[in-house]
Short mmCIF file of C-alpha atoms in Angstrom, two decimals:
data_model
loop_
_atom_site.label_atom_id
_atom_site.label_comp_id
_atom_site.label_asym_id
_atom_site.label_seq_id
_atom_site.Cartn_x
_atom_site.Cartn_y
_atom_site.Cartn_z
CA UNK A 1 -85.36 88.35 -177.61
CA UNK A 2 -87.76 85.67 -174.87
CA UNK A 3 -91.52 86.33 -175.18
CA UNK A 4 -92.52 88.44 -171.85
CA UNK A 5 -94.76 86.54 -169.31
CA UNK A 6 -98.13 87.45 -169.25
CA UNK A 7 -98.59 85.74 -165.87
CA UNK A 8 -99.92 87.71 -163.08
CA UNK A 9 -96.71 89.24 -161.37
CA UNK A 10 -98.08 88.14 -157.81
CA UNK A 11 -94.49 87.48 -156.52
CA UNK A 12 -93.34 91.23 -157.63
CA UNK A 13 -96.77 92.64 -156.02
CA UNK A 14 -95.93 91.11 -153.00
CA UNK A 15 -91.71 92.17 -152.88
CA UNK A 16 -93.21 95.61 -153.32
CA UNK A 17 -96.01 95.37 -150.26
CA UNK A 18 -93.46 93.98 -148.27
CA UNK A 19 -90.84 96.47 -148.92
CA UNK A 20 -92.96 99.64 -148.56
CA UNK A 21 -94.42 98.13 -145.33
CA UNK A 22 -90.91 97.82 -144.13
CA UNK A 23 -90.47 101.53 -145.37
CA UNK A 24 -93.52 102.40 -143.24
CA UNK A 25 -92.77 100.75 -140.43
CA UNK A 26 -89.13 102.25 -140.52
CA UNK A 27 -90.83 105.70 -140.94
CA UNK A 28 -92.64 105.48 -138.05
CA UNK A 29 -90.54 104.14 -135.64
CA UNK A 30 -88.08 106.64 -136.29
CA UNK A 31 -90.77 109.10 -135.71
CA UNK A 32 -91.36 107.59 -132.25
CA UNK A 33 -87.81 108.01 -131.61
CA UNK A 34 -86.37 104.72 -133.01
CA UNK A 35 -84.25 105.34 -136.25
CA UNK A 36 -82.53 102.25 -136.18
CA UNK A 37 -85.22 99.54 -137.02
CA UNK A 38 -83.82 96.72 -139.35
CA UNK A 39 -86.09 93.93 -140.68
CA UNK A 40 -85.11 91.45 -138.04
CA UNK A 41 -86.02 93.10 -135.42
CA UNK A 42 -90.40 93.01 -135.44
CA UNK A 43 -90.38 89.34 -135.11
CA UNK A 44 -87.50 89.09 -132.21
CA UNK A 45 -88.58 92.42 -130.41
CA UNK A 46 -92.60 90.68 -129.99
CA UNK A 47 -90.43 87.40 -129.27
CA UNK A 48 -88.71 88.97 -126.33
CA UNK A 49 -91.34 90.75 -125.49
CA UNK A 50 -92.97 87.42 -124.30
CA UNK A 51 -90.01 86.73 -122.03
CA UNK A 52 -86.35 86.34 -122.16
CA UNK A 53 -85.03 83.48 -124.72
CA UNK A 54 -82.18 81.69 -125.65
CA UNK A 55 -80.40 81.97 -128.48
CA UNK A 56 -81.39 78.67 -129.91
CA UNK A 57 -84.70 79.47 -129.40
CA UNK A 58 -84.32 83.07 -130.77
CA UNK A 59 -83.17 81.40 -133.84
CA UNK A 60 -85.69 78.74 -134.00
CA UNK A 61 -88.21 80.80 -133.44
CA UNK A 62 -87.23 83.44 -136.40
CA UNK A 63 -86.57 80.54 -138.76
CA UNK A 64 -82.87 80.59 -138.91
CA UNK A 65 -79.83 79.15 -137.49
CA UNK A 66 -78.54 79.68 -133.98
CA UNK A 67 -75.56 81.75 -135.12
CA UNK A 68 -78.32 83.99 -137.05
CA UNK A 69 -80.29 84.32 -133.80
CA UNK A 70 -77.20 85.34 -132.19
CA UNK A 71 -76.51 87.70 -135.26
CA UNK A 72 -79.89 88.67 -133.87
CA UNK A 73 -79.52 89.41 -130.61
CA UNK A 74 -76.05 90.79 -131.52
CA UNK A 75 -77.78 93.45 -133.07
CA UNK A 76 -80.06 94.17 -130.61
CA UNK A 77 -77.68 94.51 -128.09
CA UNK A 78 -75.49 96.86 -129.73
CA UNK A 79 -78.36 98.77 -129.96
CA UNK A 80 -79.42 98.86 -126.27
CA UNK A 81 -82.95 96.59 -126.50
CA UNK A 82 -81.43 93.44 -124.90
CA UNK A 83 -78.48 92.27 -122.72
CA UNK A 84 -77.27 88.66 -122.56
CA UNK A 85 -77.36 86.62 -119.42
CA UNK A 86 -76.15 82.96 -118.70
CA UNK A 87 -79.09 80.52 -117.91
CA UNK A 88 -79.42 79.78 -113.85
CA UNK A 89 -79.85 76.88 -114.80
CA UNK A 90 -77.91 75.56 -117.22
CA UNK A 91 -74.52 77.71 -117.95
CA UNK A 92 -73.93 76.82 -121.35
CA UNK A 93 -77.26 78.77 -122.11
CA UNK A 94 -77.39 82.23 -123.29
CA UNK A 95 -80.72 83.82 -122.64
CA UNK A 96 -81.60 87.29 -124.57
CA UNK A 97 -83.53 89.92 -122.15
CA UNK A 98 -85.43 92.70 -123.42
CA UNK A 99 -83.93 95.85 -121.24
CA UNK A 100 -86.10 99.03 -120.37
CA UNK A 101 -85.23 100.58 -123.82
CA UNK A 102 -86.03 97.12 -125.65
CA UNK A 103 -89.87 97.34 -123.77
CA UNK A 104 -90.39 100.40 -125.06
CA UNK A 105 -89.22 99.28 -128.65
CA UNK A 106 -91.07 96.47 -128.22
CA UNK A 107 -94.42 98.44 -127.19
CA UNK A 108 -93.56 101.28 -130.20
CA UNK A 109 -93.78 97.88 -133.07
CA UNK A 110 -95.91 96.38 -131.69
CA UNK A 111 -98.07 100.18 -132.11
CA UNK A 112 -96.87 100.82 -135.61
CA UNK A 113 -98.12 97.14 -136.54
CA UNK A 114 -101.30 97.67 -134.86
CA UNK A 115 -101.90 101.00 -136.89
CA UNK A 116 -100.58 99.52 -139.91
CA UNK A 117 -103.21 96.29 -139.89
CA UNK A 118 -106.10 98.73 -139.22
CA UNK A 119 -105.01 101.07 -141.90
CA UNK A 120 -104.66 97.83 -144.59
CA UNK A 121 -107.85 96.60 -143.07
CA UNK A 122 -110.07 100.01 -143.30
CA UNK A 123 -109.15 100.23 -146.93
CA UNK A 124 -109.85 97.36 -148.00
CA UNK A 125 -113.54 94.97 -148.37
CA UNK A 126 -114.01 92.28 -145.34
CA UNK A 127 -114.38 89.75 -148.63
CA UNK A 128 -111.36 90.96 -149.93
CA UNK A 129 -109.60 90.12 -146.55
CA UNK A 130 -110.58 87.08 -146.53
CA UNK A 131 -109.55 86.28 -149.94
CA UNK A 132 -106.17 87.60 -149.12
CA UNK A 133 -105.40 85.69 -146.22
CA UNK A 134 -106.51 82.64 -148.15
CA UNK A 135 -103.54 83.03 -150.87
CA UNK A 136 -101.04 84.67 -148.59
CA UNK A 137 -101.17 81.38 -146.30
CA UNK A 138 -101.28 78.89 -149.84
CA UNK A 139 -98.20 80.73 -150.63
CA UNK A 140 -96.60 79.36 -147.77
CA UNK A 141 -94.20 76.61 -149.10
CA UNK A 142 -92.73 75.27 -146.00
CA UNK A 143 -94.37 73.23 -143.11
CA UNK A 144 -92.40 75.74 -140.45
CA UNK A 145 -94.22 78.85 -142.18
CA UNK A 146 -97.51 77.01 -142.32
CA UNK A 147 -97.33 75.84 -138.53
CA UNK A 148 -96.43 79.48 -137.79
CA UNK A 149 -99.17 81.05 -139.98
CA UNK A 150 -101.88 78.79 -138.38
CA UNK A 151 -101.48 80.37 -134.70
CA UNK A 152 -102.17 83.50 -136.51
CA UNK A 153 -105.90 84.78 -136.56
CA UNK A 154 -107.27 85.49 -139.60
CA UNK A 155 -109.41 88.26 -140.72
CA UNK A 156 -112.62 88.96 -138.50
#
C-alpha cells in the first residue's frame, strides 16, 4: 500500500468549496423560481447582461471553444433566457440576446452571488480574505485566467 501523503489537501478543499458554493447557488436560485440553474449559467448570463454577445465572444469570455459557447447558448435558449439572432452588420454572425426572463434570471444570479460573497466576508477576518485572494490568484496557472482575474477587485 502506498504511503499516504501528508501534504495539505488544498485541491480537495478547493473542490469541496466550489461544490458547496454551486449547491448553495442552485438552492437559492430555485427559491427564486429558477430551478434549472446550471454551472455555466452564472458567467454566461452575467456576460450577456452587459449586452448581446456573438457565439464566438460568449465562448471566448467563458474560456471555451465556439462550439462549447454554442452549447451554453442553446441551453439558455431552451430555457427561455436568451434568443439568438443574426447580426445586423454581418449575417454570418449569430448574437445571443437576453430575453425578459433572462434579465430576471441575471438579476437573481447577481443578487445570489452578492449574498454569498457578503456571507463569506462576514464570517472571515479581513486579513484572511486578503490571504485567500492571494492564494486563489496564485493558483491560476493559465495566462487567460490570470488576465480575467486581474480585472476582478480584491478584498476591500
